[in-house]
PDB file of N, CA and C in Angstrom:
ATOM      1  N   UNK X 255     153.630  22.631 116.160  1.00 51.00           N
ATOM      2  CA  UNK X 255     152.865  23.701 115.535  1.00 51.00           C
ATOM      3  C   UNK X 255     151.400  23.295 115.468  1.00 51.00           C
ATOM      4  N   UNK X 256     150.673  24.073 115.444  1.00 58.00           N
ATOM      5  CA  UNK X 256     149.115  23.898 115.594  1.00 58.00           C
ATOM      6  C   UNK X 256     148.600  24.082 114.468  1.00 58.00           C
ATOM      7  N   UNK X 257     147.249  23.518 114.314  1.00 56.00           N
ATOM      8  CA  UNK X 257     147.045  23.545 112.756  1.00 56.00           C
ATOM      9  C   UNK X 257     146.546  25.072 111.921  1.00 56.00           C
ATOM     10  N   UNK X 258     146.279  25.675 112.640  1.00 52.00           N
ATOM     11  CA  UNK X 258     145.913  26.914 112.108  1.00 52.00           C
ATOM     12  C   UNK X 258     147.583  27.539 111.676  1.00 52.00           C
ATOM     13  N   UNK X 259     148.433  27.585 112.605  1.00 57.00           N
ATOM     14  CA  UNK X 259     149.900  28.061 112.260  1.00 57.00           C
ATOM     15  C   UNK X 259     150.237  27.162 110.921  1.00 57.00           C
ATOM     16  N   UNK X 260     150.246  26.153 110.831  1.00 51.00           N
ATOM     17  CA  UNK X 260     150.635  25.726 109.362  1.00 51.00           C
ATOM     18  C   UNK X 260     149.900  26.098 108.428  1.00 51.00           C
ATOM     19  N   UNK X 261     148.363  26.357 108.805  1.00 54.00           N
ATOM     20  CA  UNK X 261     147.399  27.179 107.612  1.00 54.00           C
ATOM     21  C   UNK X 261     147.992  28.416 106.938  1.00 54.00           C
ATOM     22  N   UNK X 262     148.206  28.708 107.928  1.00 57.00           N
ATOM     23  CA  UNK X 262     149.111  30.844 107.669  1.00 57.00           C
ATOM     24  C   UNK X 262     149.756  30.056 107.469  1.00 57.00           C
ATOM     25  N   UNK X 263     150.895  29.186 107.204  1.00 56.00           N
ATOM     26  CA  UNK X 263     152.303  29.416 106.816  1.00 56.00           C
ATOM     27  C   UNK X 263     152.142  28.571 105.534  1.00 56.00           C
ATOM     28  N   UNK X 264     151.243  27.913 105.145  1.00 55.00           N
ATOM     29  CA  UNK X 264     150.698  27.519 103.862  1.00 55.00           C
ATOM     30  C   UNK X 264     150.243  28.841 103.019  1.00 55.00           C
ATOM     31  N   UNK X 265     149.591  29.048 103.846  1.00 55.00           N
ATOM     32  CA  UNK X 265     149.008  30.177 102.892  1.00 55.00           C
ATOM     33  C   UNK X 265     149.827  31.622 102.345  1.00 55.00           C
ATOM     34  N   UNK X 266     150.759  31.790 103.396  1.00 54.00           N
ATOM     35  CA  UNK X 266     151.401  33.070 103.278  1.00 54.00           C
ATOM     36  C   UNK X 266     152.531  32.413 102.087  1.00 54.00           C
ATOM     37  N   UNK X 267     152.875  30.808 101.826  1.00 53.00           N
ATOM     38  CA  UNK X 267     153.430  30.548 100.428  1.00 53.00           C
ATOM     39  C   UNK X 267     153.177  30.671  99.409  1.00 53.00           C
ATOM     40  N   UNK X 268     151.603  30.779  99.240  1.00 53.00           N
ATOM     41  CA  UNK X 268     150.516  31.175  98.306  1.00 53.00           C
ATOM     42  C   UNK X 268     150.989  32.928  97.389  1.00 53.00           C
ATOM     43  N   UNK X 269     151.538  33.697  98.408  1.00 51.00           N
ATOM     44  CA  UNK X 269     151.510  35.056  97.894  1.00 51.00           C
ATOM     45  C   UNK X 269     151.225  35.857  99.340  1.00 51.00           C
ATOM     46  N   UNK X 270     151.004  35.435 100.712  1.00 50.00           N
ATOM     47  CA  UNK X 270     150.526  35.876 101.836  1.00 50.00           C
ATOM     48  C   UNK X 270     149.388  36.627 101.507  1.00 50.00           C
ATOM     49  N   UNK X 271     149.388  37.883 102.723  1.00 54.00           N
ATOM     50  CA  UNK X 271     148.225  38.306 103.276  1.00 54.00           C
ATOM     51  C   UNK X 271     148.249  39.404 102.618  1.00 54.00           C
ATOM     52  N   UNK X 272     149.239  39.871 101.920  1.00 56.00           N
ATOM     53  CA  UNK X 272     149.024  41.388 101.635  1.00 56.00           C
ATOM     54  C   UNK X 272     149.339  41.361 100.188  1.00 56.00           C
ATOM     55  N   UNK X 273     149.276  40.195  99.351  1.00 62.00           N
ATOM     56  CA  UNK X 273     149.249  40.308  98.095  1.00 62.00           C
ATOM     57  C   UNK X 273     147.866  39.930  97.169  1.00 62.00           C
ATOM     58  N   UNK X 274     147.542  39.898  96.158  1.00 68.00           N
ATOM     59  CA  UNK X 274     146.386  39.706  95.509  1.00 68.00           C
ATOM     60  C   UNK X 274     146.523  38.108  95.263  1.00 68.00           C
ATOM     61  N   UNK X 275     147.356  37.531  95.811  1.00 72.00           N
ATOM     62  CA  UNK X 275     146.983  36.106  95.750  1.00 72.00           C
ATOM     63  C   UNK X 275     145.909  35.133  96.826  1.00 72.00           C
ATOM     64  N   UNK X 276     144.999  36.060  97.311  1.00 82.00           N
ATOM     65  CA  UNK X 276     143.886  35.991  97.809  1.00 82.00           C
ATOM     66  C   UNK X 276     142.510  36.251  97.423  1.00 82.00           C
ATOM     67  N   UNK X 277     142.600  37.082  96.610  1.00 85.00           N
ATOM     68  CA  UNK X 277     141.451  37.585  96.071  1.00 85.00           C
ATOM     69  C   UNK X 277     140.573  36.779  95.345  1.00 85.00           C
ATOM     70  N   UNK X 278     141.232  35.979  94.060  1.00 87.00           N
ATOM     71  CA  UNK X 278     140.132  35.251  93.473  1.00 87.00           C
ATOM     72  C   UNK X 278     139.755  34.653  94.209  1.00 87.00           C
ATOM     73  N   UNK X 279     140.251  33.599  95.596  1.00 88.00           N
ATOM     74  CA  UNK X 279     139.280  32.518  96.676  1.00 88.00           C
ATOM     75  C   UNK X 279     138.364  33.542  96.868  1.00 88.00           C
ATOM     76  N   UNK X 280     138.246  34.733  97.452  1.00 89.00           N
ATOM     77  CA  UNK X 280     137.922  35.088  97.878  1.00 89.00           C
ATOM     78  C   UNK X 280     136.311  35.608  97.300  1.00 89.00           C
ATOM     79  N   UNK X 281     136.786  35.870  95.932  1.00 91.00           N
ATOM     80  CA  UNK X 281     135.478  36.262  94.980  1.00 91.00           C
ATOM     81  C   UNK X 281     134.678  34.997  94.784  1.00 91.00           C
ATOM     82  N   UNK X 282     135.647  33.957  94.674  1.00 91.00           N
ATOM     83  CA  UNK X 282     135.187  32.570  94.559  1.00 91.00           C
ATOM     84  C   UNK X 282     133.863  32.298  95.666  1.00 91.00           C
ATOM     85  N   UNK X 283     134.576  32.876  96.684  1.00 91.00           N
ATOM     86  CA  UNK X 283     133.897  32.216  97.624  1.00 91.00           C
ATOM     87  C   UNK X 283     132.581  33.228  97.934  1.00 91.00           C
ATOM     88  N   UNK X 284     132.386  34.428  97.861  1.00 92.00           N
ATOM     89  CA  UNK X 284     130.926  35.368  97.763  1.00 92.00           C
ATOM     90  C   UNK X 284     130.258  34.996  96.767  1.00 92.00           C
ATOM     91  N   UNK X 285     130.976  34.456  95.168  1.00 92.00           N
ATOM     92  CA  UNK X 285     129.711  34.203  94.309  1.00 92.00           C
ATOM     93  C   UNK X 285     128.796  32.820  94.597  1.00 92.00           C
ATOM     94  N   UNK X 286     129.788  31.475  95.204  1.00 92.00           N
ATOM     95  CA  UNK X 286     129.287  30.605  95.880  1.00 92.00           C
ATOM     96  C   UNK X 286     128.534  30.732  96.553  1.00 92.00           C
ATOM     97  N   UNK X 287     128.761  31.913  98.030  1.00 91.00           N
ATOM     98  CA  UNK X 287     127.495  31.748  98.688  1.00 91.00           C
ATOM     99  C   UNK X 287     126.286  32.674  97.881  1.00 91.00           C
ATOM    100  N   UNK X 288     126.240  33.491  97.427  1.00 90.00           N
ATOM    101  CA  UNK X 288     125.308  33.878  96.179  1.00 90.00           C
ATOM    102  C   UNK X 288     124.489  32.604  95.633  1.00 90.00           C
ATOM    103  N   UNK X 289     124.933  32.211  94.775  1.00 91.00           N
ATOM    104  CA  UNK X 289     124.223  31.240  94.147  1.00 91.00           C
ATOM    105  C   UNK X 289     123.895  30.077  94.977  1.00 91.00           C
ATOM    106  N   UNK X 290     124.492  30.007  96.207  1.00 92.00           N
ATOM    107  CA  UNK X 290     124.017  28.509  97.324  1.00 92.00           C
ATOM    108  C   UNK X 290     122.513  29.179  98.129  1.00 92.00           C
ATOM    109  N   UNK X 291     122.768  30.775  98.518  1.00 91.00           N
ATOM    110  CA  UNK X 291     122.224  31.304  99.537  1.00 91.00           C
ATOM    111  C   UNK X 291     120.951  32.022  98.758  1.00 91.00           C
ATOM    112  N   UNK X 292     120.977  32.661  98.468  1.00 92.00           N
ATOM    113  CA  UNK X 292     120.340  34.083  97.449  1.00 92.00           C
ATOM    114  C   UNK X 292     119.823  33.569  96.602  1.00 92.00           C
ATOM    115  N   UNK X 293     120.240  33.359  95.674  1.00 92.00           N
ATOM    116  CA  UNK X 293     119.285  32.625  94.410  1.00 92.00           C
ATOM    117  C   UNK X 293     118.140  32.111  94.112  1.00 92.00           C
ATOM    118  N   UNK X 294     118.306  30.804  95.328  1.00 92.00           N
ATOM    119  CA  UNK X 294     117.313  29.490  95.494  1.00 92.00           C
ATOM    120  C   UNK X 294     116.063  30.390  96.253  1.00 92.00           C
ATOM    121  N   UNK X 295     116.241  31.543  97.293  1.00 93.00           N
ATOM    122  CA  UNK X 295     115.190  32.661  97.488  1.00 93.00           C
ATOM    123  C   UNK X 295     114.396  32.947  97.180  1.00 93.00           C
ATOM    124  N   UNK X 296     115.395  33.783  96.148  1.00 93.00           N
ATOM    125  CA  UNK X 296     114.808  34.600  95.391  1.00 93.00           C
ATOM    126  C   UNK X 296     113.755  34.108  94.147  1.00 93.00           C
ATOM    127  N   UNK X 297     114.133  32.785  93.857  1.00 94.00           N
ATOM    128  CA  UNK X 297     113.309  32.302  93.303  1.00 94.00           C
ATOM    129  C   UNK X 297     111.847  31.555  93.769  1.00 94.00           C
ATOM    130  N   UNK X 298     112.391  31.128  95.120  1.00 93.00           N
ATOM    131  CA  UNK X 298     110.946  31.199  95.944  1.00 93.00           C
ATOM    132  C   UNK X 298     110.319  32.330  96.301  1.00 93.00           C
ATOM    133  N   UNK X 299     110.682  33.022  96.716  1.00 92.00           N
ATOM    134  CA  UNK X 299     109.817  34.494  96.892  1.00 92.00           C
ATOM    135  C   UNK X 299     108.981  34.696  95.892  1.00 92.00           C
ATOM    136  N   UNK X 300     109.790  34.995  94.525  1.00 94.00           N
ATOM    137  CA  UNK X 300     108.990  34.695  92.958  1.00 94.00           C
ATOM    138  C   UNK X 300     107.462  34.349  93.018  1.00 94.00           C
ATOM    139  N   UNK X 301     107.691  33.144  93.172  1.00 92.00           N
ATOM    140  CA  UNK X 301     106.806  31.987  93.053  1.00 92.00           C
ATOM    141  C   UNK X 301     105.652  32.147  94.245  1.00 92.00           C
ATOM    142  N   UNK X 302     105.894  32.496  95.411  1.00 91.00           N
ATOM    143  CA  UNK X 302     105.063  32.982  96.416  1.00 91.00           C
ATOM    144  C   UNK X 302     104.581  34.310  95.761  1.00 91.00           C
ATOM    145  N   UNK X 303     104.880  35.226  95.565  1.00 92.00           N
ATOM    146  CA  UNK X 303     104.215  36.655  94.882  1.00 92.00           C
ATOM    147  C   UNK X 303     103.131  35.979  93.773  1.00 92.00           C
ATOM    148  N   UNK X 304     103.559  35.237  93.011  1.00 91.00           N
ATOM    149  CA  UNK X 304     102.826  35.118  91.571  1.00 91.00           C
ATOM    150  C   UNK X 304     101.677  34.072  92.139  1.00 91.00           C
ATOM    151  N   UNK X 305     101.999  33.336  92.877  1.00 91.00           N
ATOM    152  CA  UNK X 305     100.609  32.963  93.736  1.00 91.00           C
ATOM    153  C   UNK X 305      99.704  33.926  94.596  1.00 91.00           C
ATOM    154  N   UNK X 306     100.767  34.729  95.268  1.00 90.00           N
ATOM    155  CA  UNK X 306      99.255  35.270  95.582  1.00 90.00           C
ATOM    156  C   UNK X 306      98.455  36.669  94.751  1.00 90.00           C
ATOM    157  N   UNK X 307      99.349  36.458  93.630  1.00 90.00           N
ATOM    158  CA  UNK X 307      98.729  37.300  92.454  1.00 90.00           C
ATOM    159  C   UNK X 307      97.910  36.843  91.748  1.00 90.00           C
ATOM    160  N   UNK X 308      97.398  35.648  91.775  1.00 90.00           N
ATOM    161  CA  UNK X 308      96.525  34.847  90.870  1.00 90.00           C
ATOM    162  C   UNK X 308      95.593  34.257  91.740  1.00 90.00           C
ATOM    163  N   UNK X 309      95.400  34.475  93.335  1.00 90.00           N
ATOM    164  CA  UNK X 309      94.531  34.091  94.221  1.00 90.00           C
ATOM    165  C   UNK X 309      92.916  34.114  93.394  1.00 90.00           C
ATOM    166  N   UNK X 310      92.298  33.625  93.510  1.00 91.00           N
ATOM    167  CA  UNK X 310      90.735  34.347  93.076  1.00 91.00           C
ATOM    168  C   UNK X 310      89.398  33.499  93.732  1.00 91.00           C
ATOM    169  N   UNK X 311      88.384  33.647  93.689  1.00 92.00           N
ATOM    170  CA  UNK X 311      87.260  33.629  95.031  1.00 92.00           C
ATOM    171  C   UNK X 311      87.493  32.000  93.896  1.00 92.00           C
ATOM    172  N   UNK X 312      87.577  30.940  95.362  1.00 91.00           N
ATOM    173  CA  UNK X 312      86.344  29.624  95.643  1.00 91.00           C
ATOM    174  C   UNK X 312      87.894  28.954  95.626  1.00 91.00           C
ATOM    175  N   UNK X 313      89.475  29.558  95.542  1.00 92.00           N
ATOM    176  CA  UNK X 313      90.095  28.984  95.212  1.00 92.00           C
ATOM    177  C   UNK X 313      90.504  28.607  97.241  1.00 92.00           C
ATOM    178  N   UNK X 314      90.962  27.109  97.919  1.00 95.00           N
ATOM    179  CA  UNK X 314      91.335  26.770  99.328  1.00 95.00           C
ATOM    180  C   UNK X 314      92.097  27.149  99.338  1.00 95.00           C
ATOM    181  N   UNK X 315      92.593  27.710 100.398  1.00 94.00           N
ATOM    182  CA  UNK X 315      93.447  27.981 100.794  1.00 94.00           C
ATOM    183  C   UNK X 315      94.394  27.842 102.197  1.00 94.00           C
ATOM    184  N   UNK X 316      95.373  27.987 103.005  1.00 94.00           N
ATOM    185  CA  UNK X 316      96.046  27.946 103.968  1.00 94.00           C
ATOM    186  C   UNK X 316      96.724  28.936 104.390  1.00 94.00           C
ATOM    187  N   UNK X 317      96.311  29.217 105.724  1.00 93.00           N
ATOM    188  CA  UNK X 317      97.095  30.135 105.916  1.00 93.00           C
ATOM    189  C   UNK X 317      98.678  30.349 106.774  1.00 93.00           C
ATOM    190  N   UNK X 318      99.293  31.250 106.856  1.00 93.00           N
ATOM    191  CA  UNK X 318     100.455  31.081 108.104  1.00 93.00           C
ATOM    192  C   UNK X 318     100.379  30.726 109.158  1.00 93.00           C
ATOM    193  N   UNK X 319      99.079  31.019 109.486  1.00 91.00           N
ATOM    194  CA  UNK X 319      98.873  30.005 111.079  1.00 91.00           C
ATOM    195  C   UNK X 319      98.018  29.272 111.069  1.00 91.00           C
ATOM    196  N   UNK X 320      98.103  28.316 110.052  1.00 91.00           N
ATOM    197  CA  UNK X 320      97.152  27.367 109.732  1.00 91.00           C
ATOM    198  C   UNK X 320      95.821  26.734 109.305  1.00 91.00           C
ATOM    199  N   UNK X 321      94.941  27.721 109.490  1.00 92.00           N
ATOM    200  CA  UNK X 321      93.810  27.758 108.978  1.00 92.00           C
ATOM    201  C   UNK X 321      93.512  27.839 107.622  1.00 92.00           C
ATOM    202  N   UNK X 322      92.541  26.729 107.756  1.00 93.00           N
ATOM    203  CA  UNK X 322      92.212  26.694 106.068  1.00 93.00           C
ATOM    204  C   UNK X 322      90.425  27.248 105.688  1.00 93.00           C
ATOM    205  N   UNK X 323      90.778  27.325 104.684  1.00 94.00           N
ATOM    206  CA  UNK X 323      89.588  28.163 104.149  1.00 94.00           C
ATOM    207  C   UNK X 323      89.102  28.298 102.636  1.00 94.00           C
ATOM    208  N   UNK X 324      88.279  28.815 102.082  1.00 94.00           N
ATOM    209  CA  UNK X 324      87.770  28.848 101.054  1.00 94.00           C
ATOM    210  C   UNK X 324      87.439  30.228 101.038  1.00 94.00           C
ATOM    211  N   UNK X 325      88.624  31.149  99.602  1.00 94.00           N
ATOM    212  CA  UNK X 325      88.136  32.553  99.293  1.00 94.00           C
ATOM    213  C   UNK X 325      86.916  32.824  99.008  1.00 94.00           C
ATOM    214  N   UNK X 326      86.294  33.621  99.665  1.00 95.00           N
ATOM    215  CA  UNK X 326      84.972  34.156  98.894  1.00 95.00           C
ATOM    216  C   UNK X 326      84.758  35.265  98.371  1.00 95.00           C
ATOM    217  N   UNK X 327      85.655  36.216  98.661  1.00 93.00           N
ATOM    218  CA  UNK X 327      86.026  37.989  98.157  1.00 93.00           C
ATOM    219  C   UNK X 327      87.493  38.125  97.993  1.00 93.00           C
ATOM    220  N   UNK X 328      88.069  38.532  96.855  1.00 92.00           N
ATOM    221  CA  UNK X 328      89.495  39.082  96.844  1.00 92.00           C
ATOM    222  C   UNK X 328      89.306  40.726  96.587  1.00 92.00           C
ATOM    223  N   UNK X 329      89.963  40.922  97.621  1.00 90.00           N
ATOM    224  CA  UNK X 329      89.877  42.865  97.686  1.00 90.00           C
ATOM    225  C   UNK X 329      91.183  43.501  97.136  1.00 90.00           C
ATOM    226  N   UNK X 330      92.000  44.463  97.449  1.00 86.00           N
ATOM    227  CA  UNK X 330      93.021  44.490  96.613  1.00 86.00           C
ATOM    228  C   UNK X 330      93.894  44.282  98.137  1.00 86.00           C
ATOM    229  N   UNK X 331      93.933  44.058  98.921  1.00 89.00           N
ATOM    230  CA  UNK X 331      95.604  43.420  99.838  1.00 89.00           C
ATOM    231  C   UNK X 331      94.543  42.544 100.519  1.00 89.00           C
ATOM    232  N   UNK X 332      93.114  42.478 100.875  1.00 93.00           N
ATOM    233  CA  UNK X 332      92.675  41.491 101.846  1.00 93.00           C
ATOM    234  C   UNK X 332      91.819  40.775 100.947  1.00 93.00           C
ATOM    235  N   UNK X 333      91.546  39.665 101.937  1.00 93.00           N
ATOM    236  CA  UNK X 333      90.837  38.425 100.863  1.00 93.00           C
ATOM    237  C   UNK X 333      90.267  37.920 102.185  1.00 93.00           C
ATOM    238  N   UNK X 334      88.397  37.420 101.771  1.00 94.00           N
ATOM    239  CA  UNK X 334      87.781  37.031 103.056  1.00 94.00           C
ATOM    240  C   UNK X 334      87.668  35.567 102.726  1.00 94.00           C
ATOM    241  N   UNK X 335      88.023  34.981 103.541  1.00 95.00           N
ATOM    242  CA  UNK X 335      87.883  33.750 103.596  1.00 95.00           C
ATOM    243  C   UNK X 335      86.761  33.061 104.586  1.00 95.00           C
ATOM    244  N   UNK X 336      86.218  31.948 104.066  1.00 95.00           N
ATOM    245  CA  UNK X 336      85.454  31.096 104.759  1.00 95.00           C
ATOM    246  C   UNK X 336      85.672  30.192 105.357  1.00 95.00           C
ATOM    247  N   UNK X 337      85.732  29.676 106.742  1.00 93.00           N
ATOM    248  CA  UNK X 337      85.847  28.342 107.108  1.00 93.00           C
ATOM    249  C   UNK X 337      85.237  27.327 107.281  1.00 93.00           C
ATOM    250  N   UNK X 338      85.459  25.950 106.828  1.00 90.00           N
ATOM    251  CA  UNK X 338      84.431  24.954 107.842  1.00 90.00           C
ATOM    252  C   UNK X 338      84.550  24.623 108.766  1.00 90.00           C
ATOM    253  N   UNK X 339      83.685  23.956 109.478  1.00 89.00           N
ATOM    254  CA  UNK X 339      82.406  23.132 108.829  1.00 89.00           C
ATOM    255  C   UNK X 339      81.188  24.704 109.531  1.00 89.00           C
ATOM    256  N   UNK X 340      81.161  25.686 109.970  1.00 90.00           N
ATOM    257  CA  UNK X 340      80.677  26.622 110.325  1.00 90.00           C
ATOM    258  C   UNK X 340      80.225  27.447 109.433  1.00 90.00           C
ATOM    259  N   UNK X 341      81.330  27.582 108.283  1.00 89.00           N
ATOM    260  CA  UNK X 341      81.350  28.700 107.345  1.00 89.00           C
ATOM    261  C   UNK X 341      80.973  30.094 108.148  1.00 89.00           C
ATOM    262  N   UNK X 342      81.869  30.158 109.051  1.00 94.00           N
ATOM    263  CA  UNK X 342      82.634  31.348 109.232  1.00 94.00           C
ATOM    264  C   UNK X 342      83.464  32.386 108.870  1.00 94.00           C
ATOM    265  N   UNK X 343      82.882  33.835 108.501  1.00 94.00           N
ATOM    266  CA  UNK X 343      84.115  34.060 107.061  1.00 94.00           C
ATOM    267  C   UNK X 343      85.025  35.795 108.020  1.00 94.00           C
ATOM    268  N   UNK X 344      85.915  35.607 107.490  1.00 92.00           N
ATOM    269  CA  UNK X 344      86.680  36.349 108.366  1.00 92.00           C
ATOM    270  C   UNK X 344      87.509  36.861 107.541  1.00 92.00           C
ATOM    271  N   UNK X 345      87.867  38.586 107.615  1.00 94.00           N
ATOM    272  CA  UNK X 345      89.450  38.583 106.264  1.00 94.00           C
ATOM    273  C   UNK X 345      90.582  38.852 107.070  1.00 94.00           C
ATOM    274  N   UNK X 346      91.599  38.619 105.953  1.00 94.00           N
ATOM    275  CA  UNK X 346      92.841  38.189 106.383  1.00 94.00           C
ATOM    276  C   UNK X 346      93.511  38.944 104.888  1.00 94.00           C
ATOM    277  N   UNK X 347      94.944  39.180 105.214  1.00 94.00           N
ATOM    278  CA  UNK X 347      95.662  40.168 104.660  1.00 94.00           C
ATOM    279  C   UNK X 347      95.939  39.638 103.435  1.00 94.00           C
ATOM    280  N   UNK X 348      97.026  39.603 102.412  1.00 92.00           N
ATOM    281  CA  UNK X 348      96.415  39.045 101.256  1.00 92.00           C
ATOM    282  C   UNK X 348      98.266  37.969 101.591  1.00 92.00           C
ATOM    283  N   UNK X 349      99.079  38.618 102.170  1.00 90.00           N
ATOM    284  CA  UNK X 349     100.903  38.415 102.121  1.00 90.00           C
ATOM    285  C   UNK X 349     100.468  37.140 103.479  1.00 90.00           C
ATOM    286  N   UNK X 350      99.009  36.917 104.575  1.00 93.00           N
ATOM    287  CA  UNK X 350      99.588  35.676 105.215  1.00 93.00           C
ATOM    288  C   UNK X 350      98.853  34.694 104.400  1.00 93.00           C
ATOM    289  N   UNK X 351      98.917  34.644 103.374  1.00 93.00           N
ATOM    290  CA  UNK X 351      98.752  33.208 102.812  1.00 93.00           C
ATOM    291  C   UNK X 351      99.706  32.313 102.444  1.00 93.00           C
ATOM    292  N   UNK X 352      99.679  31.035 103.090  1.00 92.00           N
ATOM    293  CA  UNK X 352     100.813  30.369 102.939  1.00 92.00           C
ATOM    294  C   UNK X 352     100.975  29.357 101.610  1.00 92.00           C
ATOM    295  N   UNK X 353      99.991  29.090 101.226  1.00 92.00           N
ATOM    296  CA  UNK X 353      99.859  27.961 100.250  1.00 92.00           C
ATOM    297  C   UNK X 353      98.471  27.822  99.393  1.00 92.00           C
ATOM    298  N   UNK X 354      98.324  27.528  98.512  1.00 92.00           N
ATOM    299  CA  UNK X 354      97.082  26.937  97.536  1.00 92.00           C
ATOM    300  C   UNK X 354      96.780  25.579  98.199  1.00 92.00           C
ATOM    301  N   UNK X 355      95.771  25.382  98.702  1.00 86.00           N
ATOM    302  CA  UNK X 355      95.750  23.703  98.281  1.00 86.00           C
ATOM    303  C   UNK X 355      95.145  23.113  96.951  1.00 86.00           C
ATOM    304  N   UNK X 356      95.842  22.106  97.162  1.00 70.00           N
ATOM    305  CA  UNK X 356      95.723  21.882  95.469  1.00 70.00           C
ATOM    306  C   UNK X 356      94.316  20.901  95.293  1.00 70.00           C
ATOM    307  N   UNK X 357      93.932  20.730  94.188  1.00 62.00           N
ATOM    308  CA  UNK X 357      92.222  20.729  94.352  1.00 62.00           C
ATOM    309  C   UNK X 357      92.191  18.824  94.414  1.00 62.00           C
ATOM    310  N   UNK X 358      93.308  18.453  94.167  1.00 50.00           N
ATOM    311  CA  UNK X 358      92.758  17.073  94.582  1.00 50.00           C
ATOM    312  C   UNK X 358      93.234  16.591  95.709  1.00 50.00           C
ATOM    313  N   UNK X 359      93.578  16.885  96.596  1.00 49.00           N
ATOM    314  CA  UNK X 359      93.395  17.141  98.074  1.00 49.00           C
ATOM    315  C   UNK X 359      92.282  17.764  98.757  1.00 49.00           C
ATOM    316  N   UNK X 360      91.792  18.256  97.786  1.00 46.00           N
ATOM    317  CA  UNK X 360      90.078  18.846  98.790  1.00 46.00           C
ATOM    318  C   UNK X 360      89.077  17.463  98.428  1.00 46.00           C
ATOM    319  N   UNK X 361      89.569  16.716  97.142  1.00 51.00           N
ATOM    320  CA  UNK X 361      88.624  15.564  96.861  1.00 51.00           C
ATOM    321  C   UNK X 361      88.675  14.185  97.611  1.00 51.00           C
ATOM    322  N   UNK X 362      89.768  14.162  97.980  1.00 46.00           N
ATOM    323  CA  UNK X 362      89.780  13.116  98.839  1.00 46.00           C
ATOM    324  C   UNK X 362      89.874  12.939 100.383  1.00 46.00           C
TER     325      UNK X 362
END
C-alpha cells in the first residue's frame, strides 16, 4: 500500500470523508494560515500608511526604486523631492515611498 492509501484509510477511521469529523482540522487549519499569512500584513501595511502620513518637508527619504532624497514640498498624494549632490528636485507620488531614513544614518 502506498502512503497516501494508508492516509485515507487512517483518516476515513477518524469519521471519513463525509462526516463532520473533518471540519474542526479544517477550521484549524484557515485560522492558522490567517494569523501565519494575513495578520503579520496587515500590520505592515499599517505601519507603511502611518508613515507616509506623517511624511513632512526636510524629512530623507527612499524611494521604490531607490533613490534617495530630501522632501522639500508635501502636496496632498505628491511630494517633491530633492536629490544630491545636484539638488535636483523632481515629484514623485506620495504611495512610492519606500522608507524614512532614519536621521542618524544621514550623520554618519
Amino acid at each position: 500500500m502506498s502512503f497516501l492509501a494508508l492516509a485515507f484509510a487512517g483518516f476515513a477511521g477518524f469519521g471519513g470523508f463525509g462526516s463532520l469529523g473533518s471540519l474542526p482540522l479544517l477550521v484549524i487549519m484557515f485560522v492558522a494560515m490567517y494569523l501565519l499569512l494575513i495578520v503579520p500584513n496587515q500590520r505592515k501595511q499599517k505601519q507603511w500608511q502611518s508613515m507616509l502620513a506623517q511624511l513632512k518637508p526636510g524629512d530623507k527619504v527612499t524611494t521604490n526604486g531607490g533613490m534617495r532624497g530630501t522632501v522639500v514640498n508635501v502636496k496632498d498624494d505628491v511630494l517633491v523631492i530633492r536629490t544630491q549632490p545636484d539638488g535636483v528636485k523632481f515629484e514623485i507620488v506620495r504611495s512610492a515611498i519606500a522608507a524614512v531614513t532614519a536621521e542618524e544614518e544621514s550623520k554618519s
